[in-house]
């Protein structure tokens, strides 16, 4: 299996593809059970945000190594409208759409590492990681 | 992947068989709300055993399906949420939003619940 996979995201079917590929790479890295579901759920939330708010973008799934530890890193990036107030967007229940406002804060709770960089008019990049 | 909708007595059963796209979820919702009226069903069971992920969209759609069918006179029960799925739903913060949706362990429990609700 390749160390990195890129999944273009532009339709709701791509969300399924992204989480299946993420799950496969995570399994290969050695994750199991609830970790696989957690990783797939985080990918699902980030991919859906790309479609809902940016229209299209991509999910990059890569194998990560830090010393003896192995893990998985997922980058969700788009060139969409960006997020004016990231701190607000990270709050539970905050949504500018018809969502529950749980995607971003939920993904942060699910994963070990979470970083978001967003610039209005330029786009949004969310990077999450999980370690074994 | 289309979800079949099966009629069993007074109930409808929607056994989800693989990962569903958002469009598939919405189609299942429309069909259930529609069929509940056509077949005068009293209860609906959505079996999610085959789902390896229930994200915010899936949860929101199942919840609104339950609320819509209730307005049409049928109670909906979600059955088969897998342990790992339950675990990640709680982490995501999704459980609160499921509060007004009935759940049961499996199909048998779901049927027993509906019998108690509608024939009690
Ligand atoms: N990729 C993105 N581009 C632009 N805005 C975004 C992006 N991702 C999230 N947002 C903004 O951040 C808000 C919060 O996102 P979050 O995923 O937490 O909730 P939601 O998508 O509104 O609802 P849910 O994910 O629970 O269905 C969104 O309503 C949107 O305004
Ligand atoms: Mg979201």
Short mmCIF file of N, CA and C in Angstrom, two decimals, chain B residues 7-119:
data_model
loop_
_atom_site.label_atom_id
_atom_site.label_comp_id
_atom_site.label_asym_id
_atom_site.label_seq_id
_atom_site.Cartn_x
_atom_site.Cartn_y
_atom_site.Cartn_z
N UNK B 7 -42.14 -5.01 3.95
CA UNK B 7 -43.33 -4.92 4.78
C UNK B 7 -43.45 -6.20 5.59
N UNK B 8 -43.61 -6.02 6.89
CA UNK B 8 -43.84 -7.20 7.74
C UNK B 8 -45.01 -6.88 8.66
N UNK B 9 -46.18 -7.39 8.30
CA UNK B 9 -47.38 -7.06 9.07
C UNK B 9 -47.62 -5.57 9.08
N UNK B 10 -47.76 -5.02 10.28
CA UNK B 10 -48.03 -3.59 10.43
C UNK B 10 -46.76 -2.74 10.33
N UNK B 11 -45.63 -3.37 10.13
CA UNK B 11 -44.36 -2.64 10.20
C UNK B 11 -43.63 -2.61 8.86
N UNK B 12 -42.73 -1.62 8.75
CA UNK B 12 -41.81 -1.56 7.61
C UNK B 12 -40.41 -1.79 8.16
N UNK B 13 -39.62 -2.55 7.42
CA UNK B 13 -38.24 -2.78 7.84
C UNK B 13 -37.32 -2.31 6.73
N UNK B 14 -36.35 -1.47 7.09
CA UNK B 14 -35.36 -0.98 6.13
C UNK B 14 -33.99 -1.50 6.55
N UNK B 15 -33.56 -2.62 5.96
CA UNK B 15 -32.25 -3.17 6.32
C UNK B 15 -31.15 -2.56 5.46
N UNK B 16 -30.40 -1.67 6.04
CA UNK B 16 -29.30 -1.05 5.30
C UNK B 16 -28.22 -2.11 5.10
N UNK B 17 -27.74 -2.26 3.85
CA UNK B 17 -26.84 -3.38 3.59
C UNK B 17 -25.38 -3.01 3.35
N UNK B 18 -25.12 -1.72 3.13
CA UNK B 18 -23.73 -1.31 2.95
C UNK B 18 -23.67 0.19 3.21
N UNK B 19 -22.47 0.75 3.11
CA UNK B 19 -22.32 2.20 3.30
C UNK B 19 -23.27 2.94 2.36
N UNK B 20 -23.90 3.99 2.87
CA UNK B 20 -24.85 4.75 2.05
C UNK B 20 -24.32 6.15 1.78
N UNK B 21 -24.54 6.61 0.55
CA UNK B 21 -24.23 8.02 0.27
C UNK B 21 -25.34 8.88 0.87
N UNK B 22 -25.10 10.17 0.92
CA UNK B 22 -26.12 11.08 1.46
C UNK B 22 -27.41 10.95 0.64
N UNK B 23 -27.25 10.84 -0.68
CA UNK B 23 -28.43 10.73 -1.54
C UNK B 23 -29.23 9.47 -1.23
N UNK B 24 -28.51 8.35 -0.96
CA UNK B 24 -29.18 7.10 -0.60
C UNK B 24 -29.96 7.26 0.71
N UNK B 25 -29.36 7.94 1.66
CA UNK B 25 -30.02 8.17 2.95
C UNK B 25 -31.32 8.95 2.76
N UNK B 26 -31.23 10.00 1.94
CA UNK B 26 -32.40 10.84 1.74
C UNK B 26 -33.49 10.09 0.98
N UNK B 27 -33.08 9.23 0.04
CA UNK B 27 -34.07 8.45 -0.69
C UNK B 27 -34.78 7.47 0.25
N UNK B 28 -34.00 6.85 1.13
CA UNK B 28 -34.63 5.93 2.09
C UNK B 28 -35.63 6.69 2.96
N UNK B 29 -35.24 7.88 3.38
CA UNK B 29 -36.14 8.70 4.21
C UNK B 29 -37.45 8.99 3.47
N UNK B 30 -37.34 9.45 2.23
CA UNK B 30 -38.54 9.76 1.45
C UNK B 30 -39.42 8.54 1.27
N UNK B 31 -38.79 7.42 0.95
CA UNK B 31 -39.57 6.21 0.70
C UNK B 31 -40.29 5.74 1.96
N UNK B 32 -39.60 5.84 3.09
CA UNK B 32 -40.24 5.40 4.35
C UNK B 32 -41.43 6.29 4.69
N UNK B 33 -41.23 7.58 4.58
CA UNK B 33 -42.31 8.52 4.93
C UNK B 33 -43.52 8.29 4.01
N UNK B 34 -43.22 8.00 2.77
CA UNK B 34 -44.25 7.74 1.77
C UNK B 34 -44.97 6.41 2.03
N UNK B 35 -44.19 5.35 2.20
CA UNK B 35 -44.75 4.00 2.37
C UNK B 35 -45.56 3.85 3.65
N UNK B 36 -45.15 4.55 4.70
CA UNK B 36 -45.88 4.49 5.97
C UNK B 36 -47.34 4.86 5.73
N UNK B 37 -47.59 5.84 4.86
CA UNK B 37 -48.96 6.25 4.56
C UNK B 37 -49.65 5.26 3.64
N UNK B 38 -48.93 4.86 2.59
CA UNK B 38 -49.54 3.95 1.61
C UNK B 38 -49.95 2.62 2.22
N UNK B 39 -49.07 2.10 3.09
CA UNK B 39 -49.31 0.77 3.64
C UNK B 39 -49.92 0.84 5.04
N UNK B 40 -50.20 2.06 5.50
CA UNK B 40 -50.80 2.28 6.82
C UNK B 40 -50.01 1.56 7.91
N UNK B 41 -48.69 1.73 7.86
CA UNK B 41 -47.83 1.04 8.83
C UNK B 41 -47.87 1.74 10.19
N UNK B 42 -47.68 0.97 11.23
CA UNK B 42 -47.69 1.51 12.59
C UNK B 42 -46.28 1.67 13.13
N UNK B 43 -45.33 1.01 12.50
CA UNK B 43 -43.96 1.08 13.01
C UNK B 43 -42.94 0.91 11.89
N UNK B 44 -41.73 1.44 12.14
CA UNK B 44 -40.65 1.34 11.16
C UNK B 44 -39.39 0.91 11.90
N UNK B 45 -38.66 -0.03 11.31
CA UNK B 45 -37.37 -0.41 11.88
C UNK B 45 -36.29 -0.13 10.84
N UNK B 46 -35.31 0.67 11.22
CA UNK B 46 -34.16 0.88 10.34
C UNK B 46 -33.00 0.12 10.95
N UNK B 47 -32.49 -0.85 10.20
CA UNK B 47 -31.41 -1.71 10.71
C UNK B 47 -30.07 -1.19 10.19
N UNK B 48 -29.25 -0.67 11.10
CA UNK B 48 -27.97 -0.06 10.70
C UNK B 48 -26.78 -0.96 11.03
N UNK B 49 -27.05 -2.26 11.25
CA UNK B 49 -25.97 -3.19 11.59
C UNK B 49 -24.79 -3.11 10.61
N UNK B 50 -25.09 -2.91 9.33
CA UNK B 50 -24.03 -2.93 8.30
C UNK B 50 -23.25 -1.61 8.21
N UNK B 51 -23.68 -0.59 8.94
CA UNK B 51 -22.97 0.70 8.84
C UNK B 51 -21.75 0.71 9.74
N UNK B 52 -20.58 1.02 9.16
CA UNK B 52 -19.37 1.06 9.98
C UNK B 52 -19.09 2.48 10.45
N UNK B 53 -19.89 3.42 9.99
CA UNK B 53 -19.74 4.81 10.42
C UNK B 53 -21.12 5.44 10.51
N UNK B 54 -21.40 6.15 11.59
CA UNK B 54 -22.59 7.00 11.61
C UNK B 54 -22.13 8.41 11.96
N UNK B 55 -22.04 9.23 10.94
CA UNK B 55 -21.54 10.59 11.16
C UNK B 55 -22.70 11.55 11.40
N UNK B 56 -22.38 12.83 11.42
CA UNK B 56 -23.43 13.80 11.79
C UNK B 56 -24.57 13.80 10.76
N UNK B 57 -24.25 13.59 9.50
CA UNK B 57 -25.30 13.59 8.49
C UNK B 57 -26.23 12.38 8.65
N UNK B 58 -25.64 11.21 8.82
CA UNK B 58 -26.44 9.99 8.97
C UNK B 58 -27.34 10.10 10.20
N UNK B 59 -26.78 10.60 11.28
CA UNK B 59 -27.55 10.72 12.52
C UNK B 59 -28.70 11.70 12.35
N UNK B 60 -28.38 12.83 11.74
CA UNK B 60 -29.39 13.87 11.53
C UNK B 60 -30.53 13.32 10.65
N UNK B 61 -30.16 12.59 9.62
CA UNK B 61 -31.17 12.08 8.70
C UNK B 61 -32.04 11.01 9.36
N UNK B 62 -31.42 10.13 10.16
CA UNK B 62 -32.21 9.11 10.84
C UNK B 62 -33.15 9.74 11.85
N UNK B 63 -32.65 10.79 12.51
CA UNK B 63 -33.50 11.46 13.49
C UNK B 63 -34.68 12.13 12.80
N UNK B 64 -34.44 12.81 11.70
CA UNK B 64 -35.57 13.47 11.05
C UNK B 64 -36.52 12.44 10.42
N UNK B 65 -35.97 11.30 9.99
CA UNK B 65 -36.85 10.23 9.50
C UNK B 65 -37.80 9.79 10.61
N UNK B 66 -37.25 9.61 11.81
CA UNK B 66 -38.08 9.17 12.94
C UNK B 66 -39.15 10.20 13.26
N UNK B 67 -38.77 11.47 13.24
CA UNK B 67 -39.75 12.52 13.55
C UNK B 67 -40.83 12.59 12.47
N UNK B 68 -40.42 12.46 11.22
CA UNK B 68 -41.39 12.53 10.11
C UNK B 68 -42.36 11.36 10.13
N UNK B 69 -41.84 10.14 10.34
CA UNK B 69 -42.75 8.99 10.33
C UNK B 69 -43.69 9.08 11.54
N UNK B 70 -43.20 9.64 12.65
CA UNK B 70 -44.08 9.78 13.82
C UNK B 70 -45.25 10.70 13.48
N UNK B 71 -44.96 11.75 12.73
CA UNK B 71 -46.04 12.66 12.32
C UNK B 71 -47.03 11.96 11.39
N UNK B 72 -46.57 10.88 10.79
CA UNK B 72 -47.43 10.10 9.90
C UNK B 72 -48.05 8.91 10.64
N UNK B 73 -47.85 8.87 11.94
CA UNK B 73 -48.52 7.85 12.74
C UNK B 73 -47.76 6.56 12.97
N UNK B 74 -46.47 6.56 12.65
CA UNK B 74 -45.69 5.34 12.87
C UNK B 74 -44.47 5.64 13.73
N UNK B 75 -44.17 4.74 14.63
CA UNK B 75 -43.00 4.87 15.50
C UNK B 75 -41.78 4.26 14.79
N UNK B 76 -40.62 4.95 14.86
CA UNK B 76 -39.42 4.40 14.24
C UNK B 76 -38.41 3.96 15.30
N UNK B 77 -37.83 2.80 15.09
CA UNK B 77 -36.78 2.31 15.97
C UNK B 77 -35.53 2.05 15.14
N UNK B 78 -34.40 2.55 15.62
CA UNK B 78 -33.12 2.27 14.96
C UNK B 78 -32.50 1.07 15.66
N UNK B 79 -32.16 0.04 14.91
CA UNK B 79 -31.55 -1.13 15.55
C UNK B 79 -30.18 -1.44 14.94
N UNK B 80 -29.33 -2.05 15.76
CA UNK B 80 -28.07 -2.58 15.25
C UNK B 80 -26.88 -1.64 15.26
N UNK B 81 -26.94 -0.55 16.05
CA UNK B 81 -25.76 0.33 16.14
C UNK B 81 -24.61 -0.49 16.74
N UNK B 82 -23.53 -0.64 16.00
CA UNK B 82 -22.41 -1.47 16.44
C UNK B 82 -21.63 -0.80 17.59
N UNK B 83 -20.98 -1.59 18.43
CA UNK B 83 -20.28 -1.02 19.60
C UNK B 83 -19.27 0.07 19.23
N UNK B 84 -18.46 -0.17 18.17
CA UNK B 84 -17.45 0.84 17.80
C UNK B 84 -18.12 2.11 17.29
N UNK B 85 -19.24 1.90 16.60
CA UNK B 85 -19.98 3.05 16.06
C UNK B 85 -20.56 3.87 17.20
N UNK B 86 -21.10 3.18 18.20
CA UNK B 86 -21.65 3.87 19.37
C UNK B 86 -20.55 4.69 20.05
N UNK B 87 -19.39 4.08 20.17
CA UNK B 87 -18.25 4.72 20.81
C UNK B 87 -17.88 6.01 20.09
N UNK B 88 -17.76 5.95 18.77
CA UNK B 88 -17.32 7.16 18.07
C UNK B 88 -18.44 8.20 17.97
N UNK B 89 -19.70 7.74 17.99
CA UNK B 89 -20.81 8.71 18.00
C UNK B 89 -20.79 9.55 19.29
N UNK B 90 -20.50 8.87 20.40
CA UNK B 90 -20.45 9.59 21.68
C UNK B 90 -19.31 10.62 21.66
N UNK B 91 -18.16 10.20 21.13
CA UNK B 91 -17.02 11.12 21.03
C UNK B 91 -17.35 12.32 20.15
N UNK B 92 -18.05 12.05 19.07
CA UNK B 92 -18.42 13.14 18.16
C UNK B 92 -19.41 14.10 18.83
N UNK B 93 -20.13 13.59 19.82
CA UNK B 93 -21.13 14.42 20.49
C UNK B 93 -22.52 14.22 19.93
N UNK B 94 -22.70 13.09 19.24
CA UNK B 94 -23.95 12.88 18.51
C UNK B 94 -25.09 12.30 19.32
N UNK B 95 -24.77 11.71 20.46
CA UNK B 95 -25.82 10.99 21.18
C UNK B 95 -26.97 11.89 21.63
N UNK B 96 -26.61 13.06 22.13
CA UNK B 96 -27.63 13.99 22.60
C UNK B 96 -28.71 14.20 21.56
N UNK B 97 -28.26 14.29 20.32
CA UNK B 97 -29.20 14.60 19.25
C UNK B 97 -30.08 13.41 18.91
N UNK B 98 -29.74 12.25 19.44
CA UNK B 98 -30.54 11.06 19.15
C UNK B 98 -31.60 10.86 20.23
N UNK B 99 -31.58 11.71 21.24
CA UNK B 99 -32.45 11.53 22.41
C UNK B 99 -33.89 11.15 22.08
N UNK B 100 -34.46 11.84 21.10
CA UNK B 100 -35.86 11.57 20.84
C UNK B 100 -36.08 10.49 19.78
N UNK B 101 -35.05 9.67 19.58
CA UNK B 101 -35.18 8.56 18.65
C UNK B 101 -35.04 7.25 19.43
N UNK B 102 -35.96 6.33 19.19
CA UNK B 102 -35.89 5.04 19.88
C UNK B 102 -34.80 4.18 19.26
N UNK B 103 -34.09 3.44 20.10
CA UNK B 103 -33.10 2.50 19.59
C UNK B 103 -33.31 1.15 20.29
N UNK B 104 -32.90 0.09 19.61
CA UNK B 104 -32.94 -1.24 20.23
C UNK B 104 -31.74 -2.01 19.74
N UNK B 105 -31.38 -3.05 20.48
CA UNK B 105 -30.15 -3.79 20.19
C UNK B 105 -30.15 -4.42 18.80
N UNK B 106 -31.21 -5.11 18.47
CA UNK B 106 -31.26 -5.80 17.17
C UNK B 106 -32.70 -5.86 16.67
N UNK B 107 -32.87 -6.53 15.56
CA UNK B 107 -34.19 -6.60 14.91
C UNK B 107 -35.26 -7.18 15.85
N UNK B 108 -34.92 -8.27 16.54
CA UNK B 108 -35.90 -8.90 17.46
C UNK B 108 -36.34 -7.93 18.54
N UNK B 109 -35.36 -7.23 19.12
CA UNK B 109 -35.69 -6.28 20.18
C UNK B 109 -36.52 -5.13 19.62
N UNK B 110 -36.19 -4.73 18.40
CA UNK B 110 -36.93 -3.64 17.77
C UNK B 110 -38.39 -4.02 17.55
N UNK B 111 -38.59 -5.27 17.08
CA UNK B 111 -39.96 -5.75 16.85
C UNK B 111 -40.71 -5.84 18.18
N UNK B 112 -40.03 -6.32 19.20
CA UNK B 112 -40.68 -6.44 20.51
C UNK B 112 -41.07 -5.06 21.02
N UNK B 113 -40.19 -4.08 20.81
CA UNK B 113 -40.49 -2.71 21.24
C UNK B 113 -41.74 -2.19 20.52
N UNK B 114 -41.77 -2.40 19.20
CA UNK B 114 -42.92 -1.89 18.44
C UNK B 114 -44.22 -2.58 18.87
N UNK B 115 -44.13 -3.88 19.16
CA UNK B 115 -45.32 -4.60 19.62
C UNK B 115 -45.84 -3.98 20.92
N UNK B 116 -44.91 -3.67 21.81
CA UNK B 116 -45.34 -3.07 23.08
C UNK B 116 -45.98 -1.71 22.85
N UNK B 117 -45.40 -0.94 21.92
CA UNK B 117 -45.90 0.40 21.66
C UNK B 117 -47.26 0.41 20.98
N UNK B 118 -47.43 -0.49 20.02
CA UNK B 118 -48.61 -0.39 19.18
C UNK B 118 -49.72 -1.37 19.58
N UNK B 119 -49.37 -2.41 20.34
CA UNK B 119 -50.40 -3.40 20.67
C UNK B 119 -50.65 -3.47 22.16
#
